[in-house]
CSV table of C-alpha atoms in Angstrom, one decimal:
chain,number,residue,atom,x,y,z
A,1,UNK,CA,26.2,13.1,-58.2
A,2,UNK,CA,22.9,15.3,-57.0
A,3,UNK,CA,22.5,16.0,-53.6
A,4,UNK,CA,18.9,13.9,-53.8
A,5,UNK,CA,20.5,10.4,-54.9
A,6,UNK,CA,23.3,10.9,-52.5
A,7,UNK,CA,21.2,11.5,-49.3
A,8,UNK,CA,18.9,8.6,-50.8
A,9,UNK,CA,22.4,6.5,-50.5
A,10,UNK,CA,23.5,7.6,-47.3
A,11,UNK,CA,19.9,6.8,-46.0
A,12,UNK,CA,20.1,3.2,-46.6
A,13,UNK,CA,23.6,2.7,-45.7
A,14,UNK,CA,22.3,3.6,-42.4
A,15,UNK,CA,19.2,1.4,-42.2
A,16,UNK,CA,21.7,-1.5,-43.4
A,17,UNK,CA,23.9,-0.6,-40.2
A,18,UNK,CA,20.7,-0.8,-37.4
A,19,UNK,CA,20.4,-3.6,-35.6
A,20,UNK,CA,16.8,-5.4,-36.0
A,21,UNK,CA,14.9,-6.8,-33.1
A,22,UNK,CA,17.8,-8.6,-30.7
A,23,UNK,CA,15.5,-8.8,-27.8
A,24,UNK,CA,12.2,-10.1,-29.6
A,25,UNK,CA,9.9,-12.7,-27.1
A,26,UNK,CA,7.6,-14.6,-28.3
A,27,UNK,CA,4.8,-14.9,-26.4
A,28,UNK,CA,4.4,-18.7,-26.8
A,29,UNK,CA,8.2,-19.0,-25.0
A,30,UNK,CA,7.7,-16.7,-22.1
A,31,UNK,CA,5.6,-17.8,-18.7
A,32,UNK,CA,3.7,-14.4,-17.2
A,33,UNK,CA,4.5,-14.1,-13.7
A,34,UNK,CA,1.5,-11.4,-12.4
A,35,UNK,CA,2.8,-12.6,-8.5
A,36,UNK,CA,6.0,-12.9,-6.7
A,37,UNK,CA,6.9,-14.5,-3.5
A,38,UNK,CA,10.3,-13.9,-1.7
A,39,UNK,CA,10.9,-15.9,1.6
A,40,UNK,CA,14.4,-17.0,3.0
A,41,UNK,CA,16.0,-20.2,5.3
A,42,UNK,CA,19.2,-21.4,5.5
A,43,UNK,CA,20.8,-18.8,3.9
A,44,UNK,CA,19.0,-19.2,0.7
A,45,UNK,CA,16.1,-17.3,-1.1
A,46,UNK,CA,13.1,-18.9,-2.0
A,47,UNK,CA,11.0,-17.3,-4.7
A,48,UNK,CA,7.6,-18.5,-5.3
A,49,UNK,CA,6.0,-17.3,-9.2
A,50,UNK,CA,2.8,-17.5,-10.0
A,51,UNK,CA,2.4,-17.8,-13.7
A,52,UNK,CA,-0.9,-17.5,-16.0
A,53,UNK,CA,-3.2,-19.9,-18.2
A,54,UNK,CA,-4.1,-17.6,-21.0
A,55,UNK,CA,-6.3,-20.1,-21.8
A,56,UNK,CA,-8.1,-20.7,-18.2
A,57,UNK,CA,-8.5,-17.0,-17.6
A,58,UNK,CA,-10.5,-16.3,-20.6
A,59,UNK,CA,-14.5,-16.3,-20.8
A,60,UNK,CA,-14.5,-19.3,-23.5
A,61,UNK,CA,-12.9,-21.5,-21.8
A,62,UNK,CA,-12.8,-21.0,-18.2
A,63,UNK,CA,-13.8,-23.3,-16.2
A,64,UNK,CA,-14.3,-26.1,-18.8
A,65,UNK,CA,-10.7,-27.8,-18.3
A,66,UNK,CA,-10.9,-28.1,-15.1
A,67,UNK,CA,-7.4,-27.1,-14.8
A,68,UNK,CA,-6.4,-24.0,-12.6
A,69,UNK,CA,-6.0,-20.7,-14.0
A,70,UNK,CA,-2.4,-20.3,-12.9
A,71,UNK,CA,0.4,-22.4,-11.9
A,72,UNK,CA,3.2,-22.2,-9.3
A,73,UNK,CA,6.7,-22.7,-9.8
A,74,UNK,CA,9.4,-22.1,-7.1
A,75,UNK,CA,13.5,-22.5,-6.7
A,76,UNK,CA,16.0,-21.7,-4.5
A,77,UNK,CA,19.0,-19.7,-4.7
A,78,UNK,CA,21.9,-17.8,-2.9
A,79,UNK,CA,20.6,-14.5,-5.2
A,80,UNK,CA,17.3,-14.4,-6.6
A,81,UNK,CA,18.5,-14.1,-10.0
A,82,UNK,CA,19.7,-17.7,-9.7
A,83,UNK,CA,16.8,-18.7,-7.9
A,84,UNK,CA,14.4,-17.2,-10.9
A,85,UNK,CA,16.9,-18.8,-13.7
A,86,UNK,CA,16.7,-22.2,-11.8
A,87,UNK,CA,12.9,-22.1,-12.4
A,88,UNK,CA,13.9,-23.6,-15.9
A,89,UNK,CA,14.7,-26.5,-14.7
A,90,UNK,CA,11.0,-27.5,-14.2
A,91,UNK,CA,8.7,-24.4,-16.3
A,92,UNK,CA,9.1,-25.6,-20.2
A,93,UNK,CA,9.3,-21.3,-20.6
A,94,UNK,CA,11.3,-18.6,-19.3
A,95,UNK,CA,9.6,-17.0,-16.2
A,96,UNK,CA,8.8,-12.9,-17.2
A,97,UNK,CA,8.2,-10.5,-15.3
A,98,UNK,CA,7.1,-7.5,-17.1
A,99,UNK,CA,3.3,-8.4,-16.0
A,100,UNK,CA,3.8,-8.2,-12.1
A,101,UNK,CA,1.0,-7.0,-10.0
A,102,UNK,CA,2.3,-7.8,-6.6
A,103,UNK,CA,5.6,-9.1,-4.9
A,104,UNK,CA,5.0,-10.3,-1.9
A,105,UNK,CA,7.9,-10.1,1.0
A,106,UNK,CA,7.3,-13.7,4.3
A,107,UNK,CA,7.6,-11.9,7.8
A,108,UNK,CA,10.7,-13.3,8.8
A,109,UNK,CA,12.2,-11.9,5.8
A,110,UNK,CA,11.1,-8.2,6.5
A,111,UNK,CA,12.0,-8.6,9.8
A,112,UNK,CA,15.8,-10.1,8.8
A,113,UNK,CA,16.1,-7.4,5.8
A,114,UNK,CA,14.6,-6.8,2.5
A,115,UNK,CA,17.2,-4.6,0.9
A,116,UNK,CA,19.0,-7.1,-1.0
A,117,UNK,CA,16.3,-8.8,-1.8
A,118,UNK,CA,14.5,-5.8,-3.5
A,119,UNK,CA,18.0,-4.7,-5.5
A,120,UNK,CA,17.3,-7.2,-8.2
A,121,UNK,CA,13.3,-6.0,-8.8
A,122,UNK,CA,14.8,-2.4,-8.8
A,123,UNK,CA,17.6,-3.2,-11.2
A,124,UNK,CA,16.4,-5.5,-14.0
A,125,UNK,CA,15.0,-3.4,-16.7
A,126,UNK,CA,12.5,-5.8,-17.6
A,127,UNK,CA,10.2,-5.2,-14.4
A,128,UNK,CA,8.3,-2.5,-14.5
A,129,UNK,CA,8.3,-0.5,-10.8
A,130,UNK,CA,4.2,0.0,-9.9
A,131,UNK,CA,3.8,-3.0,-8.7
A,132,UNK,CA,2.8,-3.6,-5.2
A,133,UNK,CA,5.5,-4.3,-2.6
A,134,UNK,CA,3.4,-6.5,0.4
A,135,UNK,CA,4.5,-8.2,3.3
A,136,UNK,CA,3.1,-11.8,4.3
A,137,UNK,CA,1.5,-11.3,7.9
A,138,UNK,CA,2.5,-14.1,10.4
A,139,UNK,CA,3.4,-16.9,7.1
A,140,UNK,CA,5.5,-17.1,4.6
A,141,UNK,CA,5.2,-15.4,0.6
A,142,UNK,CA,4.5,-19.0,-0.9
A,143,UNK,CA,1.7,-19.6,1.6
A,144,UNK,CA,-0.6,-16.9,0.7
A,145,UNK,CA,0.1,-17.2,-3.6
A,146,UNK,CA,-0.6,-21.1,-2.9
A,147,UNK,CA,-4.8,-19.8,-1.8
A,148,UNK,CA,-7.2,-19.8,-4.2
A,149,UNK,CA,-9.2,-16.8,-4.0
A,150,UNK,CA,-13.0,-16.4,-5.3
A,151,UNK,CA,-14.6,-13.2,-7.6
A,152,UNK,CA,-11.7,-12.8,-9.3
A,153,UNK,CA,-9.5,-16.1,-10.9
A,154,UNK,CA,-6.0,-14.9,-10.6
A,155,UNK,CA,-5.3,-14.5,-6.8
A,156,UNK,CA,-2.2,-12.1,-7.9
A,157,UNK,CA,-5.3,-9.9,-9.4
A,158,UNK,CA,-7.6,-10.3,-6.3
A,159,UNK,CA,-4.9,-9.1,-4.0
A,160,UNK,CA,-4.0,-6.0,-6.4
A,161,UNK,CA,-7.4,-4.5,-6.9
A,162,UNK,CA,-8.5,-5.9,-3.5
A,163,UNK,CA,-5.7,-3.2,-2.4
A,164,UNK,CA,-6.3,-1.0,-5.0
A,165,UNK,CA,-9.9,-0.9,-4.1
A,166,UNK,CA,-9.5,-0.7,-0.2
A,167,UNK,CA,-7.0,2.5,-0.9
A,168,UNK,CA,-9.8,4.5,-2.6
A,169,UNK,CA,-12.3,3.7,0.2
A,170,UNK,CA,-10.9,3.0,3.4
A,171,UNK,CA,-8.4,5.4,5.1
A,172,UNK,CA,-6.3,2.5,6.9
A,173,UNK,CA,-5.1,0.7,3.5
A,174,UNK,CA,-2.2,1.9,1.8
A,175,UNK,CA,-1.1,0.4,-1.2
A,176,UNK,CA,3.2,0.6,-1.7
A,177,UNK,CA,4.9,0.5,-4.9
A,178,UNK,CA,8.3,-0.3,-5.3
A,179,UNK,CA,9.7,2.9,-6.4
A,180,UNK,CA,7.8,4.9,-3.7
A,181,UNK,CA,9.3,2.3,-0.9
A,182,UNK,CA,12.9,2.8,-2.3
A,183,UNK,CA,12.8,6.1,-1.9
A,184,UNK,CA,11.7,6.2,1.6
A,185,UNK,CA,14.2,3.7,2.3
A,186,UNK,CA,17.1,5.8,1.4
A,187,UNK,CA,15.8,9.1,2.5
A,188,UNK,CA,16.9,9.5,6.3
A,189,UNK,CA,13.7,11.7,6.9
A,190,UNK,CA,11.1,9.2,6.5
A,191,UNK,CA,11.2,5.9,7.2
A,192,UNK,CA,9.6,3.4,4.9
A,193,UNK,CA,5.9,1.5,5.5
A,194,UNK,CA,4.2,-1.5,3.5
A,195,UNK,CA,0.5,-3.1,3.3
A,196,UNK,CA,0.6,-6.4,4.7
A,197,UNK,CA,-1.6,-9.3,3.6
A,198,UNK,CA,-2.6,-12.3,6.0
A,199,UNK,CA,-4.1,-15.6,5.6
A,200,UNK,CA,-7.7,-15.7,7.2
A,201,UNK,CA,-9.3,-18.8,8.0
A,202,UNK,CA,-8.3,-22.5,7.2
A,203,UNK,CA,-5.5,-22.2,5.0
A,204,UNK,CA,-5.0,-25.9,4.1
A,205,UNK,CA,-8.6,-26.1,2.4
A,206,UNK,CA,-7.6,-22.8,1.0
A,207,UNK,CA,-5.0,-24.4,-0.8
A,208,UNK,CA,-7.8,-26.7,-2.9
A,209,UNK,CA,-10.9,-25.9,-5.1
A,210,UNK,CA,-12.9,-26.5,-2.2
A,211,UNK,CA,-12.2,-22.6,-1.3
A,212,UNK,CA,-14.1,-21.9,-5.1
A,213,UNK,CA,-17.1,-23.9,-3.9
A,214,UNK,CA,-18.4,-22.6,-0.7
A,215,UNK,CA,-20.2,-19.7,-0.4
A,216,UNK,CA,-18.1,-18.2,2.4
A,217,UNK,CA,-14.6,-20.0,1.6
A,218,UNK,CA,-13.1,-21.5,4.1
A,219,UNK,CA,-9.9,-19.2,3.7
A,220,UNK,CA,-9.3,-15.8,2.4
A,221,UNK,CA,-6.9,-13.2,1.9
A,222,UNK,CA,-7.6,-10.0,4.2
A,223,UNK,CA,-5.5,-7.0,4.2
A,224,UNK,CA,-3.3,-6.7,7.5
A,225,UNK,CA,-2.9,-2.8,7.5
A,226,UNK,CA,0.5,-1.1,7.2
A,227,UNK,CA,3.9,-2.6,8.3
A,228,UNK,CA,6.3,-0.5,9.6
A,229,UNK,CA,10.1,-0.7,8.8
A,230,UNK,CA,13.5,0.9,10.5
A,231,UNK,CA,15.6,1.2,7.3
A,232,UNK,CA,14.9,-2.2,5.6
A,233,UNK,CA,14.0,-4.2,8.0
A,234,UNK,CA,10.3,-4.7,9.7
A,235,UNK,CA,9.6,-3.5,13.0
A,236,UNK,CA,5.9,-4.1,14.0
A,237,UNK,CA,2.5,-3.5,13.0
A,238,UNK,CA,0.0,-0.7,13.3
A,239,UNK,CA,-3.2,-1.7,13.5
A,240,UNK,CA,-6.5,-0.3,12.1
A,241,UNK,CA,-7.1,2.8,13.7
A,242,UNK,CA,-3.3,3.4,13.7
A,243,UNK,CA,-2.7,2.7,10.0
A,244,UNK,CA,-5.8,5.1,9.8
A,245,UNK,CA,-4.3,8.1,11.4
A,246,UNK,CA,-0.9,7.3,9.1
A,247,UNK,CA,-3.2,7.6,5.6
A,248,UNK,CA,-4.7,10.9,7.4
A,249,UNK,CA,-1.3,12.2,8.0
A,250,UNK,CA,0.8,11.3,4.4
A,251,UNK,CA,-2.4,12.1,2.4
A,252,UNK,CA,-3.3,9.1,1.2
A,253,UNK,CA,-7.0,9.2,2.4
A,254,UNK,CA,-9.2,9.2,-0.8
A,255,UNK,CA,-12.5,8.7,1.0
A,256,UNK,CA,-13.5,6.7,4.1
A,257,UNK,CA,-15.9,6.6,6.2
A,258,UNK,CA,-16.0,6.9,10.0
A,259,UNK,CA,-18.2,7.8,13.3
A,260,UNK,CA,-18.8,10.0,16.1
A,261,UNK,CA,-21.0,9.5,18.5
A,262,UNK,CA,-24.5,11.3,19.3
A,263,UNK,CA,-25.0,13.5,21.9
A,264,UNK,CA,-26.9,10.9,23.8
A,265,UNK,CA,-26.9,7.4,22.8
A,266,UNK,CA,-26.0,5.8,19.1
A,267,UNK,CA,-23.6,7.4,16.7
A,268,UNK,CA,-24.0,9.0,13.2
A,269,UNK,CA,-21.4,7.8,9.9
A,270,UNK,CA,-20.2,10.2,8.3
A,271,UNK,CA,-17.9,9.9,5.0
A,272,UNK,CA,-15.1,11.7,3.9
A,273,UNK,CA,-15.1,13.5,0.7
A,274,UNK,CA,-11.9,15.6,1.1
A,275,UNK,CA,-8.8,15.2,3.1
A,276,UNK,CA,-5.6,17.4,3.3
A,277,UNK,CA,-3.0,17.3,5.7
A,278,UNK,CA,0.2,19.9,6.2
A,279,UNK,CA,2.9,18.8,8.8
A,280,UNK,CA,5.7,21.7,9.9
A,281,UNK,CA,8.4,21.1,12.7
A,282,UNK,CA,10.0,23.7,14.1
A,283,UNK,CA,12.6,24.3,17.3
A,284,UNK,CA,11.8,25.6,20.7
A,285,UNK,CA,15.2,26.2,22.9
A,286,UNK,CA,16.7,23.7,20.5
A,287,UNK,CA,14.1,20.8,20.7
A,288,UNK,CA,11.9,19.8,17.5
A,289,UNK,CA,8.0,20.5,17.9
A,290,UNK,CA,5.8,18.9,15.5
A,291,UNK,CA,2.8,20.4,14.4
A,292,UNK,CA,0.1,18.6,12.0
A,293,UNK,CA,-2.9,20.8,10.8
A,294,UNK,CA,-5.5,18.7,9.5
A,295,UNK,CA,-8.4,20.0,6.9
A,296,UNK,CA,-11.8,17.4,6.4
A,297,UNK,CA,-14.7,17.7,4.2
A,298,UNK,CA,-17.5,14.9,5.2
A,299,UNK,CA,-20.9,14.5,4.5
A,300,UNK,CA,-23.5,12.3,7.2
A,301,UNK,CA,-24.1,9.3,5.7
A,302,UNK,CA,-26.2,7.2,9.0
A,303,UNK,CA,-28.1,8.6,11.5
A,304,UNK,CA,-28.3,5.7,14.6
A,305,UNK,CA,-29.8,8.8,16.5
A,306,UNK,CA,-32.4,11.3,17.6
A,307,UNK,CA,-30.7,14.5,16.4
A,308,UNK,CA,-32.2,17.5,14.4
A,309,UNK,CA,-30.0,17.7,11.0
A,310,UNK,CA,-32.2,20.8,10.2
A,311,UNK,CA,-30.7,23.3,12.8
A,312,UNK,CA,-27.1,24.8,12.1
A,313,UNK,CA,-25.8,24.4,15.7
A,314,UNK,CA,-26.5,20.6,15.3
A,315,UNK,CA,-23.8,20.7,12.2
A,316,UNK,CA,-21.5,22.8,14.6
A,317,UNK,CA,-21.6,20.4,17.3
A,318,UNK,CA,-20.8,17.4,14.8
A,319,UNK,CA,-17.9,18.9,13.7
A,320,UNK,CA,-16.1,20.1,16.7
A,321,UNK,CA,-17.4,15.9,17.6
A,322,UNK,CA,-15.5,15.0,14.6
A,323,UNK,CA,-12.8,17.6,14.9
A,324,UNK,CA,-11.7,15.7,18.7
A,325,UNK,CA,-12.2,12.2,16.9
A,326,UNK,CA,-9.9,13.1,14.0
A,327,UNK,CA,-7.2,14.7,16.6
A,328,UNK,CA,-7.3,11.8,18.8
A,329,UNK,CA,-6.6,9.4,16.5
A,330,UNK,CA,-3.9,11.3,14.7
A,331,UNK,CA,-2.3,11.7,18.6
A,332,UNK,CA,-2.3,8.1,19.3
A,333,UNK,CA,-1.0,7.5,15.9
A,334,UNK,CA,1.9,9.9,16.5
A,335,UNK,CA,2.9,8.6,20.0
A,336,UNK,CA,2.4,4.6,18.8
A,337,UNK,CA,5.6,6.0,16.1
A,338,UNK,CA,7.4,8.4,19.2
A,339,UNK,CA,6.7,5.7,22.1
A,340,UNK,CA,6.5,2.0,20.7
A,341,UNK,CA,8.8,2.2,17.3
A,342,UNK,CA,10.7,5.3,17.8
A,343,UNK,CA,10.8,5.7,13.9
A,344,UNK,CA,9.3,8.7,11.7
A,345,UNK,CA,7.3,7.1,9.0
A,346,UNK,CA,5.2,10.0,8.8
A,347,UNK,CA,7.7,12.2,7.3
A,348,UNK,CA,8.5,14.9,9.5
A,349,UNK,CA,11.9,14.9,8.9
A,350,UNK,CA,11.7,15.1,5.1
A,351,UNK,CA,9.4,18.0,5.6
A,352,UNK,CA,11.6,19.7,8.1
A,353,UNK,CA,14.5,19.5,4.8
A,354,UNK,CA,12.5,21.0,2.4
A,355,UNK,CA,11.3,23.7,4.8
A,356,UNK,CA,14.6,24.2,6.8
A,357,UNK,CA,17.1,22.4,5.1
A,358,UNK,CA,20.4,24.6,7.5
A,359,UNK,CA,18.5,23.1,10.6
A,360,UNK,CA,17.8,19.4,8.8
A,361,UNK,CA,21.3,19.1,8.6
A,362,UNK,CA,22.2,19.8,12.5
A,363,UNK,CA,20.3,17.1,13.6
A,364,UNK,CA,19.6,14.8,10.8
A,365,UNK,CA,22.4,12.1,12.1
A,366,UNK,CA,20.2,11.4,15.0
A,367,UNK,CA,17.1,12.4,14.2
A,368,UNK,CA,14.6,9.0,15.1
A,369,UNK,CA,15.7,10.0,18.5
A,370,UNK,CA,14.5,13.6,18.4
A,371,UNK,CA,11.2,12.4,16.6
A,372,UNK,CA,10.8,10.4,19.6
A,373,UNK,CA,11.4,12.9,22.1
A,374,UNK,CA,9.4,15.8,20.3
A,375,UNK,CA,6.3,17.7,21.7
A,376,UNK,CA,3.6,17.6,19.1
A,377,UNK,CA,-0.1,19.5,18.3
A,378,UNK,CA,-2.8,18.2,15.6
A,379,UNK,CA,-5.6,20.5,14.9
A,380,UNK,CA,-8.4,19.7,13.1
A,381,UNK,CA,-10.5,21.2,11.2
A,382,UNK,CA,-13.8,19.4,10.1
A,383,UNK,CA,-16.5,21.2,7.9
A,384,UNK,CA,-20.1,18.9,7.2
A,385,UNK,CA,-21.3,19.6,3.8
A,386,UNK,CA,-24.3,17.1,3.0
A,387,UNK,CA,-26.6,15.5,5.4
A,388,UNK,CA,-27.9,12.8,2.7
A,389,UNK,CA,-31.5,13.0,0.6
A,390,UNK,CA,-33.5,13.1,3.8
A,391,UNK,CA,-33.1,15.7,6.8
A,392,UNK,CA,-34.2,13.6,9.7
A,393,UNK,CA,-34.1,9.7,10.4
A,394,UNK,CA,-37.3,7.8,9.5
A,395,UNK,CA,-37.1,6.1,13.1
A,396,UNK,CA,-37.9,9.3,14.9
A,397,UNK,CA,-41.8,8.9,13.6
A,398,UNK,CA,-42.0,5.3,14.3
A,399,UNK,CA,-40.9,6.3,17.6
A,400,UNK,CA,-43.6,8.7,18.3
């Protein structure tokens, strides 16, 4: 026998051994979760699914059914494996998750412990990990998937992009993946943080299609800025300008916009075009300092002022302005972690192992308590590059 015919026979001999497609879905037996609520009582899970209408979300035929474009199905369970596989008992498909956009986590949850919870989202190959991990504010994970939400049909969607959108524009919204909160929950030099999501307004009419029909509904969905964890389980909440100086100090400010105030009266926005922070700790006679140097670009974006944008030691004085804004809310940030949570969620200590990792192992064992007690100093340094298409405000000649 040739060489050609044999390899040809050998060829197919091995196609006839390959398994074909095992794990083939068909769409038209599978139910799209795009949401996920976990809550627990009793010593049970509940999980809450929000499942899509192909056929309601589309152009064609939304709105002409009258039916809603998702559905909600929820079980109980000791795991939430069982709780998910008990869904079959009332969905006529198996619930899949490959589609997920956000899981959201009830309050009393986070604060009883989310690590078990999160082992089966982490393990199952069929979930992807970039979702969003978000923590109910002050009500439980089925509450806020039960509100219908305007602009956008799927309310799993509206609270994705809604974060999504918030990240790349407003400093104190942080959106969390899964992966990215797994690994500051086992690392012992950061402690982990989540967006939090609260229920705004009247929540039982939020519940209906009345919340579609109203020009302001009568509930929304807000974001609740950052929840803070000690290992896995929640702490507290930081608020606005607190969750702002955390975004300023992990880099996760894209562009925001704040304000300093005039020299007299009023203040001038400005908005942030580039933001880069560089943390170091180092020892002095054995005790951790923590140092944070902090590097803005921003442009002036409102004048509420008479100031004269045309002179450079106008620009100066706005920036040192800005410079003690930045550095006093990156200061009260630091001491709400040192004084109020005693936690390092900034990430000092993981910077201190890359840096120093002889000294991160001497006092990594304890090392919450040595955040807590550590000096600190944040500089920053602010440079204005743009004052906007005009020099001075428009108001100045109306005032003359």
């Amino acid at each position: 026998m040739s060489q050609k015919p044999f390899l040809s026979l050998l060829l197919a001999l091995i196609l006839l051994t390959l398994p074909g497609c095992w794990d083939r879905r068909e769409m038209n037996d599978l139910a799209i979760t795009v949401a996920m609520g976990i809550d627990r009582a009793d010593g049970e899970y509940t999980v809450t699914t929000q499942v899509v209408q192909p056929g309601e979300v589309t152009a064609r035929k939304a709105g002409n059914s009258g039916q809603t474009p998702v559905t909600m199905y929820q079980a109980k369970g000791a795991t939430l494996f069982e709780a998910i596989r008990r869904m079959t008992m009332t969905s006529p498909r198996k619930i899949y998750g490959a589609h997920l956009r956000v899981v959201l986590i009830g309050e009393s949850l986070a604060r009883e412990g989310v690590g078990e919870a999160l082992d089966l989202l982490s393990r199952d190959y069929e979930l992807r990990t970039d979702f969003y991990l978000m923590v109910a504010k002050g009500s439980t994970a089925a509450q806020v998937l039960n509100i219908f939400t305007p602009l956008d049909k799927v309310p799993a969607n509206k609270l994705y992009k809604s974060l999504q959108t918030a990240e790349k524009a407003w400093a104190p919204a942080t959106a969390v993946p899964l992966d990215q909160f797994v690994a500051d929950l086992v690392s012992r030099g950061r402690s982990p943080v989540l967006s939090g999501v609260v229920v705004s307004g009247d929540a039982a009419k939020g519940t209906t299609k009345q919340n579609l029909d109203a020009i302001s509904p009568p509930a929304q969905l807000e974001n609740a800025y950052m929840a803070v964890f000690r290992k896995d389980r929640l702490i507290g909440w930081l608020n606005e300008e607190d969750s702002k100086g955390y975004s300023y100090m992990v880099n996760k400010v894209k562009s925001t916009v704040g304000h300093i105030s005039c020299p007299q009266d009023g203040h001038i926005a400005v908005q942030v075009m580039h933001s880069e922070a560089k943390m170091k700790v180092t020892f002095q006679d054995g005790k951790p300092k923590l140092s944070v140097n902090l590097h803005v670009e921003q442009n002036v974006g409102e004048v509420e002022c008479r100031i004269d944008l045309t002179r450079p030691e106008t620009i100066e004085d706005l920036e040192k302005r800005s410079e003690q804004r930045l550095e006093q809310i990156l200061s009260h940030a630091l001491k709400t972690a040192q004084t109020r949570y005693k936690t390092d969620y900034f990430g000092f200590g993981n910077s201190l192992h890359r840096s120093n990792p002889a000294a991160w192992e001497k006092v990594k064992s304890d090392w919450d308590r040595r955040f807590s007690e550590a000096d600190f100093e944040i500089k920053a340094d602010v440079k204005i590059g743009r004052t906007g298409t005009v020099t001075n405000s428009f108001m100045e000649d109306l005032e003359e």
